[in-house]
Protein backbone atom coordinates (compact mmCIF):
# COMPACT_ATOMS: atom_id res chain seq x y z
CA MET A 1 -114.48 82.10 -163.30
CA ASP A 2 -115.11 81.38 -166.98
CA LYS A 3 -111.83 80.27 -169.29
CA ARG A 4 -111.59 83.70 -171.11
CA LYS A 5 -111.64 85.59 -168.00
CA LEU A 6 -108.92 83.06 -166.44
CA THR A 7 -106.91 83.47 -169.50
CA ALA A 8 -107.00 87.29 -169.27
CA SER A 9 -106.16 87.05 -165.50
CA VAL A 10 -103.15 84.81 -166.40
CA ILE A 11 -102.18 87.07 -168.98
CA MET A 12 -102.39 90.16 -166.78
CA VAL A 13 -100.26 88.49 -164.17
CA ALA A 14 -97.52 87.21 -166.58
CA ALA A 15 -97.47 91.26 -167.61
CA LEU A 16 -96.91 92.15 -164.19
CA ILE A 17 -94.31 89.94 -163.43
CA LEU A 18 -92.34 90.81 -166.56
CA LEU A 19 -92.60 94.65 -165.66
CA LEU A 20 -91.33 94.27 -162.47
CA VAL A 21 -88.44 91.99 -163.81
CA ILE A 22 -87.61 94.72 -166.30
CA THR A 23 -87.81 97.22 -163.53
CA LEU A 24 -85.73 95.74 -160.89
CA TRP A 25 -83.30 93.54 -162.71
CA PRO A 26 -79.50 95.35 -162.54
CA LYS A 27 -78.75 97.30 -165.71
CA GLU A 28 -75.44 96.57 -167.29
CA GLU A 29 -73.37 99.71 -167.26
CA GLU A 30 -73.17 101.41 -170.58
CA PRO A 31 -69.57 100.56 -172.08
CA ALA A 32 -67.09 103.74 -171.73
CA THR A 33 -66.54 105.69 -174.37
CA GLY A 34 -63.59 108.21 -175.27
CA PHE A 35 -61.08 109.22 -172.94
CA THR A 36 -62.99 106.97 -170.24
CA ALA A 37 -62.49 103.71 -172.21
CA TYR A 38 -58.92 103.52 -171.63
CA ARG A 39 -57.05 102.57 -168.30
CA ILE A 40 -53.36 103.28 -169.23
CA ILE A 41 -51.84 106.62 -169.56
CA ALA A 42 -48.36 106.28 -171.28
CA HIS A 43 -45.94 108.37 -169.00
CA ALA A 44 -43.97 110.78 -171.22
CA MET A 45 -45.24 109.46 -174.05
CA GLY A 46 -44.66 105.75 -173.01
CA GLY A 47 -41.06 103.95 -172.61
CA ILE A 48 -39.40 102.59 -175.58
CA ASN A 49 -36.65 100.20 -175.76
CA GLY A 50 -36.38 100.43 -171.90
CA HIS A 51 -35.71 104.02 -172.01
CA THR A 52 -37.71 106.34 -170.05
CA TYR A 53 -38.98 110.14 -169.98
CA THR A 54 -38.20 110.63 -173.93
CA ASN A 55 -41.48 112.54 -174.92
CA THR A 56 -40.59 111.47 -178.33
CA LEU A 57 -42.48 111.00 -181.37
CA ASP A 58 -41.02 107.54 -181.45
CA ALA A 59 -42.25 106.45 -178.02
CA PHE A 60 -45.81 107.94 -178.85
CA VAL A 61 -45.92 105.80 -182.00
CA ALA A 62 -44.51 102.58 -180.21
CA ASN A 63 -47.14 102.52 -177.58
CA TYR A 64 -49.93 103.41 -179.82
CA GLU A 65 -49.13 100.50 -181.61
CA GLN A 66 -49.57 98.36 -178.13
CA GLY A 67 -53.08 99.64 -177.70
CA SER A 68 -52.53 102.73 -175.72
CA ARG A 69 -54.47 105.83 -176.21
CA LEU A 70 -53.85 108.13 -173.35
CA PHE A 71 -50.63 109.90 -173.83
CA GLU A 72 -49.20 112.01 -170.78
CA THR A 73 -46.40 114.86 -172.14
CA ASP A 74 -44.38 117.01 -170.20
CA LEU A 75 -44.35 120.45 -171.74
CA LEU A 76 -41.80 123.32 -171.14
CA LEU A 77 -41.29 126.77 -172.06
CA THR A 78 -37.86 127.34 -174.08
CA THR A 79 -35.92 130.51 -173.34
CA ASP A 80 -38.02 131.97 -176.66
CA ASN A 81 -41.26 131.15 -175.28
CA LYS A 82 -41.84 128.14 -177.51
CA LEU A 83 -43.89 125.10 -175.86
CA ILE A 84 -41.78 121.88 -176.27
CA ALA A 85 -42.15 118.03 -174.81
CA ARG A 86 -39.57 118.02 -172.08
CA HIS A 87 -39.35 116.55 -168.63
CA GLU A 88 -36.89 119.05 -166.95
CA TRP A 89 -33.97 121.25 -167.67
CA THR A 90 -31.16 119.23 -165.66
CA GLY A 91 -27.93 117.94 -166.11
CA ASN A 92 -29.26 114.54 -165.28
CA MET A 93 -32.08 114.75 -167.73
CA SER A 94 -29.61 115.81 -170.49
CA LYS A 95 -27.62 112.65 -169.58
CA LEU A 96 -30.89 110.69 -169.33
CA LEU A 97 -31.67 111.51 -173.02
CA GLY A 98 -28.25 111.22 -174.15
CA GLN A 99 -27.52 114.28 -174.97
CA LEU A 100 -24.11 115.05 -173.05
CA ASP A 101 -22.31 114.95 -176.26
CA VAL A 102 -24.88 116.73 -178.45
CA LEU A 103 -25.17 119.77 -176.18
CA PRO A 104 -22.23 121.96 -175.27
CA ALA A 105 -21.20 121.65 -171.61
CA ALA A 106 -22.23 125.23 -171.00
CA LYS A 107 -25.87 124.15 -172.01
CA GLN A 108 -26.15 121.17 -169.87
CA GLY A 109 -28.61 121.80 -166.87
CA THR A 110 -30.05 125.10 -168.58
CA VAL A 111 -33.17 126.27 -170.56
CA LEU A 112 -32.61 125.68 -174.11
CA SER A 113 -33.66 127.81 -176.92
CA TYR A 114 -36.38 126.11 -179.23
CA ASN A 115 -34.12 125.37 -181.93
CA GLU A 116 -31.40 123.73 -179.39
CA VAL A 117 -34.10 121.30 -178.30
CA MET A 118 -35.53 120.51 -182.00
CA ASP A 119 -32.30 120.03 -183.40
CA SER A 120 -30.92 117.86 -180.68
CA PRO A 121 -31.82 114.33 -181.31
CA ILE A 122 -32.48 111.84 -178.06
CA LEU A 123 -30.50 108.68 -177.50
CA GLU A 124 -28.97 109.61 -180.72
CA LEU A 125 -32.25 108.52 -183.03
CA TYR A 126 -35.29 109.53 -181.29
CA SER A 127 -37.18 112.68 -182.45
CA PRO A 128 -38.05 115.45 -179.97
CA LEU A 129 -41.70 116.97 -180.18
CA ASP A 130 -42.96 120.60 -179.80
CA ILE A 131 -46.64 121.37 -179.30
CA ASP A 132 -47.36 122.00 -183.20
CA LYS A 133 -45.74 118.39 -183.75
CA ILE A 134 -47.98 116.78 -180.82
CA MET A 135 -51.09 118.40 -182.67
CA ASP A 136 -50.08 116.63 -185.91
CA LEU A 137 -49.75 113.23 -184.21
CA MET A 138 -53.15 113.87 -182.81
CA ILE A 139 -54.52 114.38 -186.42
CA ALA A 140 -52.68 111.44 -187.67
CA TYR A 141 -54.07 109.32 -184.76
CA PRO A 142 -57.87 110.44 -183.98
CA ASP A 143 -58.41 108.18 -181.13
CA ALA A 144 -55.37 109.45 -179.16
CA TYR A 145 -55.71 111.83 -176.07
CA ILE A 146 -52.72 114.08 -174.61
CA VAL A 147 -52.53 114.61 -170.72
CA THR A 148 -50.59 117.77 -170.18
CA ASP A 149 -47.88 117.95 -167.30
CA THR A 150 -46.89 121.65 -167.56
CA LYS A 151 -44.85 121.77 -164.50
CA GLU A 152 -45.54 125.38 -163.73
CA HIS A 153 -47.67 126.71 -160.91
CA ASP A 154 -47.06 130.65 -161.54
CA PRO A 155 -50.63 131.86 -163.13
CA GLU A 156 -48.85 133.99 -165.66
CA LEU A 157 -46.69 130.99 -166.65
CA VAL A 158 -49.78 128.66 -166.60
CA THR A 159 -51.74 130.98 -168.70
CA ARG A 160 -48.67 131.36 -171.48
CA GLN A 161 -48.57 127.65 -171.59
CA PHE A 162 -52.28 126.87 -172.42
CA ARG A 163 -52.63 129.74 -174.72
CA LEU A 164 -49.83 128.20 -176.67
CA ILE A 165 -51.81 124.54 -176.52
CA VAL A 166 -55.00 126.25 -177.62
CA GLU A 167 -53.28 128.32 -180.30
CA ALA A 168 -51.60 125.12 -181.76
CA ALA A 169 -54.97 123.03 -181.47
CA LYS A 170 -56.95 125.96 -183.39
CA ARG A 171 -54.49 126.42 -186.21
CA LYS A 172 -54.47 122.57 -187.05
CA ASP A 173 -57.86 121.98 -186.00
CA PRO A 174 -60.11 123.12 -183.09
CA SER A 175 -61.86 119.68 -182.19
CA LEU A 176 -58.35 118.88 -180.98
CA LEU A 177 -59.00 120.72 -177.88
CA GLU A 178 -61.84 117.97 -176.96
CA ARG A 179 -58.76 115.36 -176.70
CA ILE A 180 -56.31 117.41 -174.38
CA VAL A 181 -56.62 116.91 -170.65
CA PRO A 182 -54.76 119.36 -168.50
CA GLN A 183 -53.25 118.17 -165.55
CA ILE A 184 -53.39 120.78 -162.40
CA TYR A 185 -51.33 120.80 -159.41
CA SER A 186 -53.69 123.04 -156.97
CA ARG A 187 -57.42 123.81 -156.97
CA ASP A 188 -56.55 127.40 -157.91
CA MET A 189 -55.39 126.38 -160.96
CA LEU A 190 -58.38 125.40 -162.37
CA ASP A 191 -59.60 128.72 -162.68
CA VAL A 192 -56.62 129.75 -164.44
CA VAL A 193 -56.78 127.30 -167.18
CA ASN A 194 -60.44 127.66 -167.58
CA LYS A 195 -60.11 131.46 -168.28
CA VAL A 196 -57.85 130.42 -171.55
CA TYR A 197 -60.04 127.22 -172.33
CA ALA A 198 -62.96 125.39 -170.58
CA PHE A 199 -61.62 121.69 -171.41
CA PRO A 200 -63.99 118.73 -171.12
CA GLU A 201 -61.78 116.89 -169.09
CA VAL A 202 -59.12 117.68 -166.24
CA ILE A 203 -57.33 115.64 -164.00
CA TYR A 204 -56.04 116.93 -160.53
CA THR A 205 -52.67 115.49 -159.56
CA LEU A 206 -52.06 115.50 -155.63
CA TYR A 207 -48.13 114.41 -155.89
CA GLN A 208 -47.61 118.02 -155.09
CA SER A 209 -50.82 119.02 -153.05
CA GLN A 210 -51.20 119.81 -149.27
CA ASP A 211 -55.16 119.50 -149.60
CA SER A 212 -56.52 116.89 -147.18
CA ASP A 213 -58.61 114.28 -148.56
CA GLU A 214 -61.67 116.12 -147.26
CA GLN A 215 -60.66 119.23 -149.55
CA VAL A 216 -60.01 116.98 -152.58
CA LEU A 217 -63.35 115.35 -152.15
CA ALA A 218 -65.22 118.55 -152.13
CA PHE A 219 -63.19 119.82 -155.05
CA VAL A 220 -64.45 116.93 -156.77
CA LYS A 221 -68.21 117.18 -155.87
CA ASP A 222 -67.86 121.03 -156.98
CA THR A 223 -65.94 120.71 -160.27
CA GLY A 224 -66.29 117.27 -161.57
CA VAL A 225 -62.33 116.84 -162.11
CA GLU A 226 -60.67 113.23 -162.18
CA ILE A 227 -57.81 112.42 -159.68
CA THR A 228 -54.31 111.05 -159.97
CA MET A 229 -52.22 110.42 -156.98
CA PRO A 230 -49.10 108.53 -155.90
CA VAL A 231 -49.27 105.25 -154.91
CA THR A 232 -48.46 105.97 -151.35
CA ARG A 233 -51.52 108.23 -150.93
CA ALA A 234 -53.83 105.67 -152.74
CA SER A 235 -55.95 104.05 -149.81
CA LYS A 236 -59.08 102.08 -149.66
CA SER A 237 -60.82 104.33 -147.89
CA PHE A 238 -59.89 107.43 -150.02
CA VAL A 239 -60.29 105.74 -153.44
CA ARG A 240 -63.99 104.64 -152.07
CA LYS A 241 -64.78 108.06 -151.34
CA LEU A 242 -63.48 109.80 -154.51
CA LYS A 243 -65.29 107.08 -156.76
CA ARG A 244 -68.64 107.99 -154.62
CA ALA A 245 -67.85 111.52 -155.52
CA GLY A 246 -67.75 111.06 -159.03
CA ALA A 247 -64.13 110.86 -159.76
CA ARG A 248 -62.25 108.72 -161.98
CA VAL A 249 -59.11 107.68 -159.87
CA TYR A 250 -55.59 107.21 -161.17
CA VAL A 251 -52.51 106.41 -159.84
CA HIS A 252 -48.68 107.03 -161.08
CA THR A 253 -46.24 105.96 -161.82
CA LEU A 254 -46.55 101.88 -162.08
CA ASN A 255 -44.62 99.42 -163.86
CA ASP A 256 -45.33 96.51 -161.82
CA GLU A 257 -48.15 94.19 -163.06
CA GLN A 258 -48.77 92.77 -159.55
CA GLU A 259 -49.52 96.28 -158.27
CA ILE A 260 -51.68 97.38 -160.83
CA THR A 261 -53.93 94.28 -159.90
CA LYS A 262 -53.60 95.16 -156.44
CA LEU A 263 -54.63 98.90 -157.06
CA SER A 264 -57.46 97.58 -159.53
CA ARG A 265 -59.25 95.50 -156.89
CA MET A 266 -58.90 98.62 -154.45
CA GLY A 267 -61.20 100.51 -157.12
CA VAL A 268 -58.43 102.29 -158.94
CA ASP A 269 -59.54 103.21 -162.54
CA GLY A 270 -56.20 103.68 -164.21
CA PHE A 271 -52.50 103.95 -164.09
CA TYR A 272 -49.97 106.02 -165.38
CA THR A 273 -47.10 103.55 -166.68
CA ASP A 274 -43.56 103.57 -168.60
CA PHE A 275 -44.00 99.89 -169.90
CA VAL A 276 -47.25 98.50 -169.37
CA SER A 277 -49.54 98.68 -172.35
CA GLU A 278 -53.34 99.02 -172.89
CA ASP A 279 -52.81 95.60 -174.50
CA ASP A 280 -50.95 94.29 -171.70
CA LEU A 281 -53.77 94.60 -169.18
CA ASP A 282 -55.71 92.13 -171.33
CA GLY A 283 -53.49 89.67 -170.16
CA ILE A 284 -53.18 90.49 -166.74
CA ARG A 285 -55.06 88.15 -164.45
CA GLY A 286 -57.40 89.39 -161.63
CA LEU A 287 -57.85 93.10 -162.79
CA ARG A 288 -61.21 94.31 -161.90
């Protein structure tokens, strides 16, 4: 074989080897973007100064400044059918929010009107939120996402709540709807929400669900929803199967860094938490 043919053969072999390396070499995963780029969901807008369940503007801002971008907020209907941020209508919640002296005794543990909610400071200094103020926050913080916790199961009430959410977003900026992530409490609720608006991301929360693991897995495969569940349901096997079915998997509500590390190693993608921020995760050793 002459020198030119030998050179050509060497070049051809080298090219084939390079092609095989490029084809077979493990590809790096594309970096996550948008909602999936974050692992922390700030529970009830996140804790503030040791307080939980405030659902306040102040809690949102404090946790945003610590790197959190996903914010779960509780949303309830008032007596005059306005949507406000509050976890529940109980006397214990009034106590937790420091409102026993703000609200009359007759109003403790009852559904309040819009004005009664908005005119009652939380823990004397924090500002309550309604759905319009939440939309204002989303405009002011354009990389923040809201995860809804609307509580209701009755289709009529669910429809009313999500109409108010969609109407508020459209009044401000329709693109905000792309950063709202509904939580659903049953498989049937997805159809109810979709009839109002087909949100790009939906989380199915299992804390009240009677569905078997197999039913949840089939639902994930059919619909593409994400999943959140209590720690007690997050077995290694179930988490692995959910991820194979295509779901991101979250657990709630965690404030212990060791437990977060354990569940992360199990394959859990994200965590609802009061006091662990997105920035805090950078300092936790052993996270997956």
